[in-house]
Coordinates of C-alpha atoms in Angstrom, one line a residue:
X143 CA 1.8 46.1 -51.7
X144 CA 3.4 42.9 -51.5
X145 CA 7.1 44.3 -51.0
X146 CA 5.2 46.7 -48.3
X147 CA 3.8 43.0 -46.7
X148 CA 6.6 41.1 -47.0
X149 CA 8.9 43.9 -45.3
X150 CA 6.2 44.5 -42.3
X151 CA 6.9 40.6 -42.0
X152 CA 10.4 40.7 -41.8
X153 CA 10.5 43.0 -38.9
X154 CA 8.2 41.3 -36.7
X155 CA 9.1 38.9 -33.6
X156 CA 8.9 35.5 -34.6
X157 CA 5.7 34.1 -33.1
X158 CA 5.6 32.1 -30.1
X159 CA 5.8 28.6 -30.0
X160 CA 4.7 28.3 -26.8
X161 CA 2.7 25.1 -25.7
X162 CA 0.8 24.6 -23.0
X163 CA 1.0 20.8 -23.2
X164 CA 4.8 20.6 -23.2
X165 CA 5.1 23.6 -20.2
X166 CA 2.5 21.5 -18.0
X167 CA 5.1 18.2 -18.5
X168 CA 8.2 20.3 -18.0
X169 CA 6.6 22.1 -14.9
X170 CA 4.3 19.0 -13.3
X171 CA 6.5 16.1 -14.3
X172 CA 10.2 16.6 -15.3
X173 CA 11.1 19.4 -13.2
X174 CA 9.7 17.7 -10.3
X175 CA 10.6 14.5 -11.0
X176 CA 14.6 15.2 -11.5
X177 CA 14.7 17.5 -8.3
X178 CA 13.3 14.5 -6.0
X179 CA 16.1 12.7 -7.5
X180 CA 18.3 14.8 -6.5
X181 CA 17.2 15.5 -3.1
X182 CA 16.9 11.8 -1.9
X183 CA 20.4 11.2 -3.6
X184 CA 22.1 13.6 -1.4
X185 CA 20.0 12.4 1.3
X186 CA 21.3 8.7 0.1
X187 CA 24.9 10.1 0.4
X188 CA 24.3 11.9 3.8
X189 CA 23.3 8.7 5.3
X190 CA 26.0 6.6 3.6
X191 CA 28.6 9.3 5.5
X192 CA 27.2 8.6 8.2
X193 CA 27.0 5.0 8.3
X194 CA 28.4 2.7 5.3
X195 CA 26.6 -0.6 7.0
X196 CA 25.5 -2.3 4.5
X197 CA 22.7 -4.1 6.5
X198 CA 22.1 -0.7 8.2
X199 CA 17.9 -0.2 8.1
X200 CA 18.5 3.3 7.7
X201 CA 21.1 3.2 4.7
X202 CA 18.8 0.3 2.8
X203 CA 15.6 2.9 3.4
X204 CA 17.7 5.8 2.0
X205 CA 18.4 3.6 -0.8
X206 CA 15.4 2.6 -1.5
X207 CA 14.1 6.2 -1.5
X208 CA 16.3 7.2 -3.8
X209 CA 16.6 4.6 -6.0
X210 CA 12.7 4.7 -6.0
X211 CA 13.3 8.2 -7.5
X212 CA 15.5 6.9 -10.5
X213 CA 13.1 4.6 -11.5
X214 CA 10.0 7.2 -11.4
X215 CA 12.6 9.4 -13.5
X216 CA 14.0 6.6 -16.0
X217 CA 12.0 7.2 -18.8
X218 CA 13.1 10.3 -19.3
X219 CA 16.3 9.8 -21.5
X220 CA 16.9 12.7 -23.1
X221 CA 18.6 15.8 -23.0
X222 CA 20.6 16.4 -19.7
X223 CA 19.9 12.6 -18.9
X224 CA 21.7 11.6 -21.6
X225 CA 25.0 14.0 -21.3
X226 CA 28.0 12.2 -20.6
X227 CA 26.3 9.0 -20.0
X228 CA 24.8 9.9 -16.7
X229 CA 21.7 7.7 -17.1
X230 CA 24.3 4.9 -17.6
X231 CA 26.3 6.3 -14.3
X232 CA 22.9 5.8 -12.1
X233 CA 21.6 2.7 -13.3
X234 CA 23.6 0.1 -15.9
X235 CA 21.4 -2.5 -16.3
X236 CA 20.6 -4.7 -18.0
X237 CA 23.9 -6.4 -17.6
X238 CA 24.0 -9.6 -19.3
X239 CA 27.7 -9.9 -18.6
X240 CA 27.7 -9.6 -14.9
X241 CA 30.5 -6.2 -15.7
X242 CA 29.0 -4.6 -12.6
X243 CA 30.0 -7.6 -9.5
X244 CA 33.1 -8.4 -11.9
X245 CA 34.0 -4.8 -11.7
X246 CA 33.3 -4.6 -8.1
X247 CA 35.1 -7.3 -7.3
X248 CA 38.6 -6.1 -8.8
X249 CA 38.1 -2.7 -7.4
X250 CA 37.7 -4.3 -3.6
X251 CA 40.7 -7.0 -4.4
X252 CA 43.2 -4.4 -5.2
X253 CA 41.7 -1.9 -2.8
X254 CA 42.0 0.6 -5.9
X255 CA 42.5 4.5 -4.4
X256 CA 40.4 5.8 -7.2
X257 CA 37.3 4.9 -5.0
X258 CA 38.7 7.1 -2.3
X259 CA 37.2 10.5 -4.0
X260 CA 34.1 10.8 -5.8
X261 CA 35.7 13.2 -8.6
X262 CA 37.7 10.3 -9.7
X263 CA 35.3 7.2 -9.3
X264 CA 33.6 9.2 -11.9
X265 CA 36.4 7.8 -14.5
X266 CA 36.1 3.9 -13.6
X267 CA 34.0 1.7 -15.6
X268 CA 30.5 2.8 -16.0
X269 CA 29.3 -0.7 -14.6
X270 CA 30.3 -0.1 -10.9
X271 CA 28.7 3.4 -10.4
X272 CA 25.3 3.9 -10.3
X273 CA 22.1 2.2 -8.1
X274 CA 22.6 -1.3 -9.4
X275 CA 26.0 -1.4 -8.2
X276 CA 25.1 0.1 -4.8
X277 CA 23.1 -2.7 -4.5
X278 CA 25.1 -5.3 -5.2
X279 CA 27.1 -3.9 -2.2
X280 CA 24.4 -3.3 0.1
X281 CA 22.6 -6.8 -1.0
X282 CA 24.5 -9.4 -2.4
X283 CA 26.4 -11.8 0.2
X284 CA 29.3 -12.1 -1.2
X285 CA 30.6 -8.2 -1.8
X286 CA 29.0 -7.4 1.2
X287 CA 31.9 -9.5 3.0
X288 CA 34.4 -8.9 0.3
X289 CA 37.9 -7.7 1.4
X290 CA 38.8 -4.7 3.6
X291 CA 35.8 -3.1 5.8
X292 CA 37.0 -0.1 5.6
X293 CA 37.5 -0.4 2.2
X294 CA 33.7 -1.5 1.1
X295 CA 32.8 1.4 3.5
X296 CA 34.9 3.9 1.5
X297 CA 33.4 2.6 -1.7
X298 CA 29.6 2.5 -1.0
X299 CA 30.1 6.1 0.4
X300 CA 32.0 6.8 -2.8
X301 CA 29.3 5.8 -4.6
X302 CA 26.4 7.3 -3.1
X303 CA 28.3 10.6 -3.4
X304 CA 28.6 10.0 -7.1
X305 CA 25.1 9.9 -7.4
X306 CA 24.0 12.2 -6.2
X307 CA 26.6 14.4 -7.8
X308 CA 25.3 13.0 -11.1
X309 CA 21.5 13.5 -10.3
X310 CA 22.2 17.3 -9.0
X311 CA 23.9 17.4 -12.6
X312 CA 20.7 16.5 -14.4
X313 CA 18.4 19.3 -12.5
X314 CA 21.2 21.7 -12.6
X315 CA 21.1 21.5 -16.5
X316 CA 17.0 21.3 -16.6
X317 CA 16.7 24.2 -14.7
X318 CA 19.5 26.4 -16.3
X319 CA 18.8 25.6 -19.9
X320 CA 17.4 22.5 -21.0
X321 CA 13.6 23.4 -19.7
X322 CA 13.8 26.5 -22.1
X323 CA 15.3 24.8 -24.4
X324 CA 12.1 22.9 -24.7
X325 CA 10.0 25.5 -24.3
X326 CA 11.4 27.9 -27.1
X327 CA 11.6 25.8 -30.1
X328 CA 13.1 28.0 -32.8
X329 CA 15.1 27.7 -36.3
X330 CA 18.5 27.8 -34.7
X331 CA 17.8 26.2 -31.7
X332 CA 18.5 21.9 -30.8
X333 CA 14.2 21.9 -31.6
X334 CA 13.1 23.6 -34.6
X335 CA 9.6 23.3 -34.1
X336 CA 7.0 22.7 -31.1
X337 CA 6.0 19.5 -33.2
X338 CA 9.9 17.9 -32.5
X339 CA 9.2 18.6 -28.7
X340 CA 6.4 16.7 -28.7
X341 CA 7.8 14.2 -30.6
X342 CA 10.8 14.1 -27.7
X343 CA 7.8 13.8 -24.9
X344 CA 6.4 11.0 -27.2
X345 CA 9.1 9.1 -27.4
X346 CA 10.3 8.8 -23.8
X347 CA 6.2 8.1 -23.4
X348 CA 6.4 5.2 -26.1
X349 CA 10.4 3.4 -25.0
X350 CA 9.4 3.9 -21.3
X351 CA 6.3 1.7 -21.7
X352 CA 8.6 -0.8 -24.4
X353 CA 11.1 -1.1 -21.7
X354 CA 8.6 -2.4 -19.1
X355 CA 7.2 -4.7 -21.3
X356 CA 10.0 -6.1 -23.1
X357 CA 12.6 -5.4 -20.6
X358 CA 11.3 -5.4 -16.6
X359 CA 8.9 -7.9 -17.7
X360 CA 10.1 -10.0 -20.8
X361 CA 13.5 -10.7 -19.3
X362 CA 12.1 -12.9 -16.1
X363 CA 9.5 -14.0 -18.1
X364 CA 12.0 -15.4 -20.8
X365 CA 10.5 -18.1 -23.1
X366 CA 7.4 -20.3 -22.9
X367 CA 9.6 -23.3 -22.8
X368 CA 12.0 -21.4 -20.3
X369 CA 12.0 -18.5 -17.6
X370 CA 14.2 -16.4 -16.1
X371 CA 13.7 -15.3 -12.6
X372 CA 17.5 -14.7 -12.1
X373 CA 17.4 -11.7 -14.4
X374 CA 14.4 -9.7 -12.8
X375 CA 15.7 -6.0 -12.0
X376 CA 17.1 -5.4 -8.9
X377 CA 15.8 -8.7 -7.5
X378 CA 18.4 -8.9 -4.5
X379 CA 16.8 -5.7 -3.1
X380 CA 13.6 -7.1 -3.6
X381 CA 12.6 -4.3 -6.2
X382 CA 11.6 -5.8 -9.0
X383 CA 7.8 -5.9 -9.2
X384 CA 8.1 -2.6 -8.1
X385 CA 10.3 -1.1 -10.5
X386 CA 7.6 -2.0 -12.7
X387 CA 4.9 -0.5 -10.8
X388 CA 7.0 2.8 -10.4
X389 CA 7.6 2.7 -14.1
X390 CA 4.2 2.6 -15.2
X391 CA 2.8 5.2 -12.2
X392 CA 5.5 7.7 -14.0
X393 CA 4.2 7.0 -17.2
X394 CA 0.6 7.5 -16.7
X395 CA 0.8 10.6 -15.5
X396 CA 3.3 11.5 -18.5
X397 CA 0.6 10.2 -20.9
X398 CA -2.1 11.7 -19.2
X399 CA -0.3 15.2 -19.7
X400 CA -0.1 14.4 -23.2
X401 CA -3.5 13.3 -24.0
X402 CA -5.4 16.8 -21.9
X403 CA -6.1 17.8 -25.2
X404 CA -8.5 14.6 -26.0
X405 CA -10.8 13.8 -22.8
X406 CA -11.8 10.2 -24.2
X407 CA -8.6 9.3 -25.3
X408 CA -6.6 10.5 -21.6
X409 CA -9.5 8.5 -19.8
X410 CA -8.7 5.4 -22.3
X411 CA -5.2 5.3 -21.2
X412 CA -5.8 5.7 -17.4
X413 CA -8.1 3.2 -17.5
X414 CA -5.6 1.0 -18.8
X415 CA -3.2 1.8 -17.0
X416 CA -4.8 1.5 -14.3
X417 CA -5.8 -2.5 -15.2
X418 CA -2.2 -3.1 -15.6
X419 CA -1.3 -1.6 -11.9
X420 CA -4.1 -3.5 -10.8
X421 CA -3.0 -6.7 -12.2
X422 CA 0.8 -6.3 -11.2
X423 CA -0.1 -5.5 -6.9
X424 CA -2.4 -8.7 -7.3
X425 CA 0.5 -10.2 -8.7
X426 CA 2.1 -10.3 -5.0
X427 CA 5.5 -11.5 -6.1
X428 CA 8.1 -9.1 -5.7
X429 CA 11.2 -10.7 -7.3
X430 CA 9.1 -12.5 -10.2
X431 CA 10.9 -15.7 -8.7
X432 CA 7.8 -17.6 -9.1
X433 CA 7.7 -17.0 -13.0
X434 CA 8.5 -20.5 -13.7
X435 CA 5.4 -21.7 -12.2
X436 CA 2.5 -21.7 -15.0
X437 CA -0.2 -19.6 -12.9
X438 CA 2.3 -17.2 -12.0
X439 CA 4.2 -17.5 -15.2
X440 CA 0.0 -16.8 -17.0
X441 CA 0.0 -13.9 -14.2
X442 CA 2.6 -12.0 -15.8
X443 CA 2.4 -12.7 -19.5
X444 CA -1.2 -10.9 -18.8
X445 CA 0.7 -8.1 -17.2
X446 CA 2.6 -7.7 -19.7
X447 CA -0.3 -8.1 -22.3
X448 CA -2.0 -4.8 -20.2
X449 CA 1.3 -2.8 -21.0
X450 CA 1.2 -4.1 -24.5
X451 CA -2.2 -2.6 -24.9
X452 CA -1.4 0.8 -23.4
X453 CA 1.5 1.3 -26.4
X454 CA -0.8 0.5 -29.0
X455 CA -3.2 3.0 -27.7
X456 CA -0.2 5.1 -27.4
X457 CA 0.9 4.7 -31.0
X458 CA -1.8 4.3 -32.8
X459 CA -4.3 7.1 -30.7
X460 CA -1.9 9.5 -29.1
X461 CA 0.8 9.5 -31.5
X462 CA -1.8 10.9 -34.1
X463 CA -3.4 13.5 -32.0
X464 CA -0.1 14.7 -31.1
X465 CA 0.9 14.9 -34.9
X466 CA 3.8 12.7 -34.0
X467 CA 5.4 9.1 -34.5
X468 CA 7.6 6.9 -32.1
X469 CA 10.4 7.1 -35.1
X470 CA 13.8 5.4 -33.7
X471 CA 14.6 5.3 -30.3
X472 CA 17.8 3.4 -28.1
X473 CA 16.1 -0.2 -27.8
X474 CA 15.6 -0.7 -31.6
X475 CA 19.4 -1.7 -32.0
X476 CA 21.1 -0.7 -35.2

């Protein structure tokens, strides 16, 4: 009876892994998510070809648009985000070094041909492609002025086309493989088991909310003896409060996908959430510039506090429910 059983067990399909949790976020929030990118980045591009003014209302709105799209999408650093550096390609940042303007800089100077074609700008340093780069050439006064006008106007179209090459990359791989990938863990496939999906979704969930905190907040908000309103994200653009805000709108609906299973739990983490959104439009200070003084400075440390107490919930609520941990993930060095 038992070699009858085991045979009968042998020839039957391998069950289903299928989970409804992880095909609502692939179908309500990733695949969505990465095709917006990639419309307003061709849309970016479009405009860019049409006219390369930097102070151009219409170029700075498409930028904005687009860039707002990135930032929605950010957190999601895994799988086709991750292939051949393309989440470095849109957005390199932090840059401690200042590689992006430096790069800029020599690439404007020696009126380099390699920005004359997107194929090959793909192969220059990693730190002038991307959003943060665009803006420094849409934004900061000194590159917008920089050598030969026709030659910044080459470039910022160059890089516009670039990414929206790169973000049409990203869907192109989500919709052609990567989504099923997901969806169909199996024993020879990149997941094994449903549980190391979730534990994918998790993580993005859990560094998405680190990086706010520690990164989009901590870095303007520096030390108590000393802050840091030069390094806010994307402060020349005047985005830097609301990188946060777009952060931690993408987020809440991620963690509210994950949590559908546990009613008290998904209205725990929308409610916080929505303190910490709450907090940050009061805030009114787009650029964090007036971190320094101590009632802004008290403003943001409590901001940051509100974030703080979403990932606990995350790690110590959700991550159990799920049946998964953070485990290692890109900002916990070596």
């Amino acid at each position: 009876m038992k070699r009858i059983a085991l045979a009968i067990a042998l020839t039957l399909p391998a069950i289903s892994q299928a989970d409804p949790v992880v095909d609502d976020i692939i179908d309500a929030h990733i695949l969505p998510t990465f095709e917006t990118l990639a419309a307003q980045s061709q849309t970016l591009a479009d405009v860019a070809a049409d006219d390369c003014d930097p102070t151009s209302d219409a170029l700075r709105d498409a930028y904005g648009t687009a860039f707002d799209a990135w930032v929605s999408a950010s957190h999601l650093r895994f799988g086709p985000t991750e292939a051949d550096d393309r989440a470095f390609a849109l957005a390199f940042w932090p840059d401690s070094r200042g590689a992006t303007p430096r790069a800029l800089n020599v690439l404007i100077a020696d009126e380099d041909p390699i920005a004359n074609t997107p194929a090959d700008y793909a192969e220059v340093s990693i730190a002038a492609r991307g959003f943060y780069a665009l803006e420094f050439l849409l934004y900061d006064s000194a590159l917008m002025t920089a050598g030969d006008a026709a030659y910044r106007c080459t470039l910022i179209q160059t890089v516009t086309a670039d990414i929206a090459t790169t973000s049409q990359s990203i869907i192109d791989d989500w919709q052609t493989s990567y989504a099923e990938t997901m969806r169909n863990p199996g024993p020879d496939g990149f997941y094994r088991h449903v549980e190391e999906v979730r534990q994918e979704l998790f993580k993005a969930l859990s560094t998405g909310l680190q990086f706010t905190s520690d990164t989009r907040l901590g870095r303007p908000l520096g030390t108590f003896e000393r802050s840091y309103p030069a390094r806010a994200e994307a402060r020349r653009s005047e985005r830097s409060s609301r990188h946060v805000m777009l952060s931690l709108a993408a987020l809440q609906d991620l963690a509210a996908r994950m949590a559908s299973e546990d009613a008290d739990l998904a209205d725990a983490l929308d409610a916080s959430f929505t303190r910490a959104l709450t907090q940050l439009t009061d805030l009114d200070d787009p650029t964090f510039a007036a971190v320094s003084a101590p009632q802004i400075r008290i403003k943001v440390e409590v901001i940051q506090q509100s974030v703080d107490t979403i990932r606990a919930i995350v790690g110590n609520e959700l991550g159990p429910t799920l049946g998964v941990a953070a485990g290692f993930n890109s900002l916990d060095g070596d």
